[in-house]
Amino acid sequence: MQKILEMRQISKAFYGVQALKSVDFSVLRGETHILLGENGAGKSTLVKILSGAYQKDAGEIYFDGKKIEISTPLDAQQKGISIIYQEFNLIPGLSVAENIFLGREPVKHNRLIDWRVLNHNAKTILARLHADICPTALVATLSVAEQQFVEIAKALSLGAKLIIMDEPTATLTPAETERLFEVIRDLKKAGVSIIYISHHLDEIFEIGDRVTVLRDGELVATDEIKNVTKDLIIRWMVGRDLTNTYPPRTAQPGE
């Protein structure tokens, strides 16, 4: 399968502290790639470099067959890379359609917003996600899951080929989580790639194709989900067997 993204030897330091140390990371077209690591492992730094929030100190990025430099989040979006953070980047007082096309609203000849076209375009994108959300509804009235679908719709409206999801199920119910997984499967069928960051290890076996683990700013391993176990992933993340975390304790009299 063709690579949509290849990050080679990416390094980044903050005030002398090395957050990433020559990390290699790649994503295939139409795959869900799970990115894991404990707090401070470097996964947030890696995706922030990819999304334009941080600038790398060293390394190369290739996207959709071309070597690229990503200067800002807007630059990343224009190249086809979108990120959905845990804290959504939506304006509660605006409608769903306004949020999806913010700054890119269709206008009439008199330069006024064409509300009919705006709402129609939003409805079309939401239909791709099978999301029953009214384009004219205020974002403030939506559930967390519905707001997440609006974020995904916004990414698709920008022509996203790669969507980064940071802890997307943290505040979702089991039913909403399964609905999100259906959307991810549909996106994959359409050739969209997903980088999926989560601390829920059980769910990654349901949705993931490959997994990469970072530890202390370094690449530990990348493998297909079918080849790994939960225990192996934990061992990669913490650098030891959990059974060795707490030494056996000899029972004392009276216990």
mmCIF file of C-alpha atoms in Angstrom:
data_model
loop_
_atom_site.group_PDB
_atom_site.id
_atom_site.type_symbol
_atom_site.label_atom_id
_atom_site.label_comp_id
_atom_site.label_asym_id
_atom_site.label_seq_id
_atom_site.Cartn_x
_atom_site.Cartn_y
_atom_site.Cartn_z
ATOM 1 C CA MET A 1 0.000 0.000 0.000
ATOM 2 C CA GLN A 2 1.253 3.490 -0.861
ATOM 3 C CA LYS A 3 2.506 5.839 1.859
ATOM 4 C CA ILE A 4 0.590 9.084 2.179
ATOM 5 C CA LEU A 5 2.977 10.368 4.864
ATOM 6 C CA GLU A 6 6.604 9.766 5.719
ATOM 7 C CA MET A 7 8.392 11.621 8.509
ATOM 8 C CA ARG A 8 12.116 10.879 8.541
ATOM 9 C CA GLN A 9 14.525 11.460 11.428
ATOM 10 C CA ILE A 10 12.342 14.106 13.079
ATOM 11 C CA SER A 11 13.958 15.848 16.043
ATOM 12 C CA LYS A 12 12.684 18.595 18.332
ATOM 13 C CA ALA A 13 14.039 20.128 21.540
ATOM 14 C CA PHE A 14 12.496 22.576 24.002
ATOM 15 C CA TYR A 15 14.936 24.633 26.104
ATOM 16 C CA GLY A 16 17.583 21.950 25.795
ATOM 17 C CA VAL A 17 15.231 19.042 26.540
ATOM 18 C CA GLN A 18 15.027 16.606 23.623
ATOM 19 C CA ALA A 19 11.322 15.901 22.991
ATOM 20 C CA LEU A 20 11.910 13.909 19.783
ATOM 21 C CA LYS A 21 15.091 12.097 18.828
ATOM 22 C CA SER A 22 15.383 11.177 15.127
ATOM 23 C CA VAL A 23 11.901 9.646 14.909
ATOM 24 C CA ASP A 24 10.732 7.845 11.765
ATOM 25 C CA PHE A 25 6.958 7.628 11.264
ATOM 26 C CA SER A 26 4.843 6.776 8.229
ATOM 27 C CA VAL A 27 1.155 6.408 7.392
ATOM 28 C CA LEU A 28 -0.315 4.423 4.519
ATOM 29 C CA ARG A 29 -3.092 5.734 2.316
ATOM 30 C CA GLY A 30 -6.475 4.718 3.714
ATOM 31 C CA GLU A 31 -5.213 3.284 7.012
ATOM 32 C CA THR A 32 -5.873 4.041 10.657
ATOM 33 C CA HIS A 33 -2.475 4.319 12.313
ATOM 34 C CA ILE A 34 -2.513 4.213 16.111
ATOM 35 C CA LEU A 35 0.065 6.451 17.821
ATOM 36 C CA LEU A 36 0.762 5.535 21.443
ATOM 37 C CA GLY A 37 3.049 6.533 24.276
ATOM 38 C CA GLU A 38 2.911 7.619 27.889
ATOM 39 C CA ASN A 39 2.735 11.298 28.807
ATOM 40 C CA GLY A 40 5.955 12.928 27.636
ATOM 41 C CA ALA A 41 6.698 10.196 25.096
ATOM 42 C CA GLY A 42 6.673 12.686 22.219
ATOM 43 C CA LYS A 43 3.465 11.807 20.387
ATOM 44 C CA SER A 44 1.879 15.251 20.865
ATOM 45 C CA THR A 45 5.061 16.957 19.711
ATOM 46 C CA LEU A 46 5.169 14.759 16.611
ATOM 47 C CA VAL A 47 1.607 15.526 15.518
ATOM 48 C CA LYS A 48 1.971 19.220 16.350
ATOM 49 C CA ILE A 49 4.933 19.342 13.966
ATOM 50 C CA LEU A 50 2.803 17.599 11.368
ATOM 51 C CA SER A 51 -0.114 19.979 11.926
ATOM 52 C CA GLY A 52 2.056 23.106 11.780
ATOM 53 C CA ALA A 53 1.798 24.116 15.447
ATOM 54 C CA TYR A 54 5.507 23.386 16.036
ATOM 55 C CA GLN A 55 8.522 23.595 13.756
ATOM 56 C CA LYS A 56 10.895 20.629 13.610
ATOM 57 C CA ASP A 57 14.577 21.130 14.404
ATOM 58 C CA ALA A 58 15.717 18.427 11.997
ATOM 59 C CA GLY A 59 14.332 15.802 9.645
ATOM 60 C CA GLU A 60 12.221 15.616 6.495
ATOM 61 C CA ILE A 61 8.497 15.284 5.811
ATOM 62 C CA TYR A 62 7.063 13.739 2.660
ATOM 63 C CA PHE A 63 3.330 13.973 2.008
ATOM 64 C CA ASP A 64 1.406 12.581 -0.931
ATOM 65 C CA GLY A 65 4.635 11.881 -2.793
ATOM 66 C CA LYS A 66 6.267 15.287 -2.263
ATOM 67 C CA LYS A 67 8.780 16.682 0.201
ATOM 68 C CA ILE A 68 7.064 19.468 2.126
ATOM 69 C CA GLU A 69 7.668 22.084 4.793
ATOM 70 C CA ILE A 70 4.764 22.931 7.109
ATOM 71 C CA SER A 71 4.937 26.479 8.434
ATOM 72 C CA THR A 72 1.549 27.008 10.101
ATOM 73 C CA PRO A 73 -1.686 25.109 10.908
ATOM 74 C CA LEU A 74 -3.319 26.838 7.926
ATOM 75 C CA ASP A 75 -0.460 25.644 5.723
ATOM 76 C CA ALA A 76 -1.015 22.085 6.955
ATOM 77 C CA GLN A 77 -4.744 22.309 6.191
ATOM 78 C CA GLN A 78 -4.076 23.644 2.719
ATOM 79 C CA LYS A 79 -1.776 20.669 2.096
ATOM 80 C CA GLY A 80 -4.488 18.212 3.184
ATOM 81 C CA ILE A 81 -3.572 17.608 6.848
ATOM 82 C CA SER A 82 -6.128 18.353 9.579
ATOM 83 C CA ILE A 83 -6.041 17.739 13.331
ATOM 84 C CA ILE A 84 -8.977 17.379 15.706
ATOM 85 C CA TYR A 85 -7.911 18.145 19.260
ATOM 86 C CA GLN A 86 -9.742 17.065 22.409
ATOM 87 C CA GLU A 87 -10.789 20.700 22.827
ATOM 88 C CA PHE A 88 -12.741 21.378 19.651
ATOM 89 C CA ASN A 89 -11.911 24.449 17.577
ATOM 90 C CA LEU A 90 -15.528 25.474 17.034
ATOM 91 C CA ILE A 91 -17.442 28.719 17.649
ATOM 92 C CA PRO A 92 -20.516 27.874 19.773
ATOM 93 C CA GLY A 93 -22.517 30.937 18.704
ATOM 94 C CA LEU A 94 -22.298 30.121 14.991
ATOM 95 C CA SER A 95 -24.235 27.524 13.043
ATOM 96 C CA VAL A 96 -22.929 24.123 11.997
ATOM 97 C CA ALA A 97 -22.591 25.292 8.378
ATOM 98 C CA GLU A 98 -20.814 28.510 9.397
ATOM 99 C CA ASN A 99 -18.310 26.531 11.455
ATOM 100 C CA ILE A 100 -17.611 24.046 8.659
ATOM 101 C CA PHE A 101 -16.905 26.772 6.102
ATOM 102 C CA LEU A 102 -15.626 29.523 8.393
ATOM 103 C CA GLY A 103 -13.640 32.008 6.302
ATOM 104 C CA ARG A 104 -14.571 30.152 3.104
ATOM 105 C CA GLU A 105 -18.271 30.969 2.853
ATOM 106 C CA PRO A 106 -19.799 31.003 -0.652
ATOM 107 C CA VAL A 107 -20.858 34.487 -1.686
ATOM 108 C CA LYS A 108 -23.259 35.944 -4.195
ATOM 109 C CA HIS A 109 -22.375 38.525 -6.836
ATOM 110 C CA ASN A 110 -23.114 41.272 -4.297
ATOM 111 C CA ARG A 111 -20.496 39.649 -1.998
ATOM 112 C CA LEU A 112 -23.069 38.700 0.615
ATOM 113 C CA ILE A 113 -23.008 35.135 1.962
ATOM 114 C CA ASP A 114 -25.090 32.721 -0.093
ATOM 115 C CA TRP A 115 -26.853 30.996 2.802
ATOM 116 C CA ARG A 116 -28.680 28.519 0.585
ATOM 117 C CA VAL A 117 -25.452 27.244 -0.962
ATOM 118 C CA LEU A 118 -23.651 27.314 2.400
ATOM 119 C CA ASN A 119 -26.272 25.147 4.094
ATOM 120 C CA HIS A 120 -26.557 22.838 1.086
ATOM 121 C CA ASN A 121 -22.786 22.253 1.008
ATOM 122 C CA ALA A 122 -22.733 21.565 4.739
ATOM 123 C CA LYS A 123 -25.621 19.128 4.429
ATOM 124 C CA THR A 124 -23.794 17.292 1.625
ATOM 125 C CA ILE A 125 -20.633 16.830 3.691
ATOM 126 C CA LEU A 126 -22.572 15.786 6.796
ATOM 127 C CA ALA A 127 -24.393 13.206 4.661
ATOM 128 C CA ARG A 128 -21.004 11.637 3.840
ATOM 129 C CA LEU A 129 -20.645 11.021 7.577
ATOM 130 C CA HIS A 130 -24.257 9.811 7.913
ATOM 131 C CA ALA A 131 -24.586 12.528 10.536
ATOM 132 C CA ASP A 132 -28.164 13.661 11.142
ATOM 133 C CA ILE A 133 -27.216 17.204 12.100
ATOM 134 C CA CYS A 134 -29.076 20.301 10.906
ATOM 135 C CA PRO A 135 -26.696 22.715 9.115
ATOM 136 C CA THR A 136 -28.495 25.726 10.645
ATOM 137 C CA ALA A 137 -28.308 24.456 14.242
ATOM 138 C CA LEU A 138 -26.080 26.401 16.611
ATOM 139 C CA VAL A 139 -22.983 24.433 17.625
ATOM 140 C CA ALA A 140 -23.742 25.329 21.260
ATOM 141 C CA THR A 141 -26.841 23.109 21.095
ATOM 142 C CA LEU A 142 -24.973 19.990 19.892
ATOM 143 C CA SER A 143 -23.740 17.030 21.897
ATOM 144 C CA VAL A 144 -20.005 16.358 22.164
ATOM 145 C CA ALA A 145 -20.289 13.562 19.590
ATOM 146 C CA GLU A 146 -22.154 15.836 17.172
ATOM 147 C CA GLN A 147 -19.538 18.560 17.591
ATOM 148 C CA GLN A 148 -16.867 15.995 16.773
ATOM 149 C CA PHE A 149 -18.671 15.135 13.532
ATOM 150 C CA VAL A 150 -18.757 18.857 12.694
ATOM 151 C CA GLU A 151 -14.967 18.949 13.172
ATOM 152 C CA ILE A 152 -14.574 15.951 10.853
ATOM 153 C CA ALA A 153 -16.898 17.577 8.316
ATOM 154 C CA LYS A 154 -14.781 20.748 8.477
ATOM 155 C CA ALA A 155 -11.644 18.683 7.802
ATOM 156 C CA LEU A 156 -13.300 17.036 4.801
ATOM 157 C CA SER A 157 -14.458 20.424 3.480
ATOM 158 C CA LEU A 158 -10.792 21.439 3.485
ATOM 159 C CA GLY A 159 -9.933 18.426 1.344
ATOM 160 C CA ALA A 160 -8.178 16.530 4.128
ATOM 161 C CA LYS A 161 -6.266 13.441 3.018
ATOM 162 C CA LEU A 162 -4.954 12.824 6.535
ATOM 163 C CA ILE A 163 -6.903 13.496 9.738
ATOM 164 C CA ILE A 164 -5.243 13.377 13.168
ATOM 165 C CA MET A 165 -7.632 12.462 16.009
ATOM 166 C CA ASP A 166 -6.357 13.183 19.524
ATOM 167 C CA GLU A 167 -8.189 11.085 22.157
ATOM 168 C CA PRO A 168 -11.423 11.198 20.115
ATOM 169 C CA THR A 169 -13.427 8.886 22.403
ATOM 170 C CA ALA A 170 -12.411 10.456 25.732
ATOM 171 C CA THR A 171 -15.870 11.926 26.360
ATOM 172 C CA LEU A 172 -18.026 9.674 24.167
ATOM 173 C CA THR A 173 -20.510 7.026 25.256
ATOM 174 C CA PRO A 174 -20.009 3.446 23.989
ATOM 175 C CA ALA A 175 -22.733 3.996 21.367
ATOM 176 C CA GLU A 176 -21.162 7.267 20.219
ATOM 177 C CA THR A 177 -17.752 5.592 20.086
ATOM 178 C CA GLU A 178 -19.087 2.872 17.807
ATOM 179 C CA ARG A 179 -20.671 5.543 15.600
ATOM 180 C CA LEU A 180 -17.292 7.282 15.350
ATOM 181 C CA PHE A 181 -15.659 3.982 14.390
ATOM 182 C CA GLU A 182 -18.197 3.584 11.571
ATOM 183 C CA VAL A 183 -17.277 7.054 10.312
ATOM 184 C CA ILE A 184 -13.573 6.179 10.446
ATOM 185 C CA ARG A 185 -14.190 2.993 8.449
ATOM 186 C CA ASP A 186 -16.098 5.001 5.830
ATOM 187 C CA LEU A 187 -13.273 7.552 5.624
ATOM 188 C CA LYS A 188 -10.759 4.753 5.097
ATOM 189 C CA LYS A 189 -12.847 3.347 2.240
ATOM 190 C CA ALA A 190 -12.719 6.814 0.658
ATOM 191 C CA GLY A 191 -8.913 6.775 0.907
ATOM 192 C CA VAL A 192 -8.597 9.148 3.865
ATOM 193 C CA SER A 193 -5.854 8.240 6.349
ATOM 194 C CA ILE A 194 -6.230 8.573 10.124
ATOM 195 C CA ILE A 195 -3.641 9.066 12.860
ATOM 196 C CA TYR A 196 -5.419 7.962 16.031
ATOM 197 C CA ILE A 197 -4.075 8.851 19.491
ATOM 198 C CA SER A 198 -5.714 7.092 22.423
ATOM 199 C CA HIS A 199 -5.058 5.754 25.908
ATOM 200 C CA HIS A 200 -7.910 3.235 25.556
ATOM 201 C CA LEU A 201 -5.867 0.223 24.494
ATOM 202 C CA ASP A 202 -8.869 -2.071 24.105
ATOM 203 C CA GLU A 203 -10.438 0.026 21.351
ATOM 204 C CA ILE A 204 -7.339 0.253 19.165
ATOM 205 C CA PHE A 205 -7.644 -3.425 18.237
ATOM 206 C CA GLU A 206 -11.099 -2.701 16.848
ATOM 207 C CA ILE A 207 -10.193 0.307 14.743
ATOM 208 C CA GLY A 208 -6.440 0.224 14.061
ATOM 209 C CA ASP A 209 -4.429 -1.167 11.155
ATOM 210 C CA ARG A 210 -0.920 -0.425 12.419
ATOM 211 C CA VAL A 211 0.494 0.892 15.679
ATOM 212 C CA THR A 212 3.541 2.998 16.509
ATOM 213 C CA VAL A 213 4.824 3.406 20.071
ATOM 214 C CA LEU A 214 7.074 6.249 21.244
ATOM 215 C CA ARG A 215 8.941 6.331 24.542
ATOM 216 C CA ASP A 216 11.091 9.177 25.867
ATOM 217 C CA GLY A 217 11.034 10.893 22.481
ATOM 218 C CA GLU A 218 12.247 7.860 20.566
ATOM 219 C CA LEU A 219 10.611 5.345 18.247
ATOM 220 C CA VAL A 220 10.209 2.010 20.033
ATOM 221 C CA ALA A 221 8.309 -0.037 17.453
ATOM 222 C CA THR A 222 5.878 -0.024 14.538
ATOM 223 C CA ASP A 223 3.872 -3.108 13.630
ATOM 224 C CA GLU A 224 0.525 -4.276 12.307
ATOM 225 C CA ILE A 225 -2.193 -4.495 14.938
ATOM 226 C CA LYS A 226 -2.780 -8.160 14.118
ATOM 227 C CA ASN A 227 0.800 -8.947 15.162
ATOM 228 C CA VAL A 228 0.697 -7.405 18.645
ATOM 229 C CA THR A 229 -0.998 -7.913 21.983
ATOM 230 C CA LYS A 230 -2.066 -5.490 24.690
ATOM 231 C CA ASP A 231 0.712 -6.771 26.973
ATOM 232 C CA LEU A 232 3.332 -6.241 24.253
ATOM 233 C CA ILE A 233 2.142 -2.680 23.624
ATOM 234 C CA ILE A 234 2.300 -1.882 27.356
ATOM 235 C CA ARG A 235 5.804 -3.340 27.503
ATOM 236 C CA TRP A 236 6.835 -1.101 24.599
ATOM 237 C CA MET A 237 5.290 1.932 26.296
ATOM 238 C CA VAL A 238 6.807 1.483 29.761
ATOM 239 C CA GLY A 239 10.005 -0.362 28.822
ATOM 240 C CA ARG A 240 9.438 -3.357 31.068
ATOM 241 C CA ASP A 241 7.015 -6.155 31.893
ATOM 242 C CA LEU A 242 4.230 -5.079 34.221
ATOM 243 C CA THR A 243 4.845 -8.213 36.277
ATOM 244 C CA ASN A 244 8.217 -6.736 37.168
ATOM 245 C CA THR A 245 6.793 -3.421 38.290
ATOM 246 C CA TYR A 246 6.022 -4.639 41.795
ATOM 247 C CA PRO A 247 8.259 -7.395 43.197
ATOM 248 C CA PRO A 248 6.610 -10.428 44.806
ATOM 249 C CA ARG A 249 5.823 -9.871 48.464
ATOM 250 C CA THR A 250 6.250 -12.576 51.071
ATOM 251 C CA ALA A 251 3.278 -12.913 53.417
ATOM 252 C CA GLN A 252 3.994 -12.114 57.046
ATOM 253 C CA PRO A 253 2.498 -13.920 60.094
ATOM 254 C CA GLY A 254 -0.973 -12.666 60.873
ATOM 255 C CA GLU A 255 -1.697 -11.509 57.310
#
